[in-house]
Structure formats: structure tokens, C-alpha cells
Amino acid sequence: MLKYITAHLPALIALAAGVLILIMPRLLNLVVALYLICIGLIGLGVLRWFHL
């Protein structure tokens, strides 16, 4: 189950970011920054260090 969630984590983050941007467009900078940070951490495998 954890592999399924981890494999789809970028898609879930993108979906949440899109919804937030639609609701509050001023959050665009924050949402994009958080998205990029999360994708970078996932790409580097940092989340595995925390056993997520």
C-alpha cells in the first residue's frame, strides 16, 4: 500500500496544488515553491531517510 501511495505522491501533490490555486490564486507562489521542494525531495530520495 505504501508503494502505491509513494508512486502516486507527485500526482496527489499536483492535484492539491491545482485546487488551492483555483480557490486562492494569490497562493500560487507558495504552492509552486512547495511543489518544487517536494518533487526535489522525492527525486533525491530524501523521503526514504525518514521511512516515508
Coordinates of C-alpha atoms in Angstrom, one line a residue:
M1 CA 0.0 0.0 0.0
L2 CA 2.8 2.4 0.8
K3 CA 4.5 1.8 -2.6
Y4 CA 1.2 2.7 -4.2
I5 CA 0.9 6.0 -2.3
T6 CA 4.6 6.9 -2.8
A7 CA 4.3 6.2 -6.6
H8 CA 1.4 8.5 -6.9
L9 CA 2.6 11.2 -4.5
P10 CA 3.6 13.7 -7.2
A11 CA 0.2 13.4 -8.8
L12 CA -1.6 13.9 -5.5
I13 CA 0.5 16.9 -4.7
A14 CA -0.1 18.4 -8.1
L15 CA -3.9 17.9 -7.7
A16 CA -3.9 19.6 -4.3
A17 CA -1.8 22.4 -5.7
G18 CA -4.2 22.9 -8.5
V19 CA -7.2 23.0 -6.2
L20 CA -5.5 25.5 -3.9
I21 CA -4.6 27.8 -6.9
L22 CA -8.2 27.7 -8.1
I23 CA -9.5 28.6 -4.7
M24 CA -6.9 31.3 -3.8
P25 CA -4.9 32.5 -6.8
R26 CA -2.6 34.5 -4.5
L27 CA -1.2 31.3 -3.1
L28 CA 0.4 30.5 -6.5
N29 CA 3.9 31.4 -5.4
L30 CA 3.7 29.4 -2.2
V31 CA 2.1 26.4 -3.8
V32 CA 4.6 26.3 -6.7
A33 CA 7.5 26.6 -4.2
L34 CA 6.2 23.8 -2.0
Y35 CA 5.5 21.6 -5.0
L36 CA 9.0 22.1 -6.4
I37 CA 10.6 21.4 -3.0
C38 CA 8.5 18.2 -2.6
I39 CA 9.4 16.9 -6.1
G40 CA 13.0 17.7 -5.4
L41 CA 13.0 15.8 -2.2
I42 CA 11.2 12.8 -3.8
G43 CA 13.7 12.9 -6.7
L44 CA 16.7 12.8 -4.3
G45 CA 15.2 10.0 -2.3
V46 CA 15.3 12.1 0.9
L47 CA 11.9 10.8 2.0
R48 CA 13.4 7.3 2.3
W49 CA 15.6 8.5 5.0
F50 CA 12.5 9.2 7.1
H51 CA 11.0 5.9 6.2
L52 CA 8.0 7.6 4.4

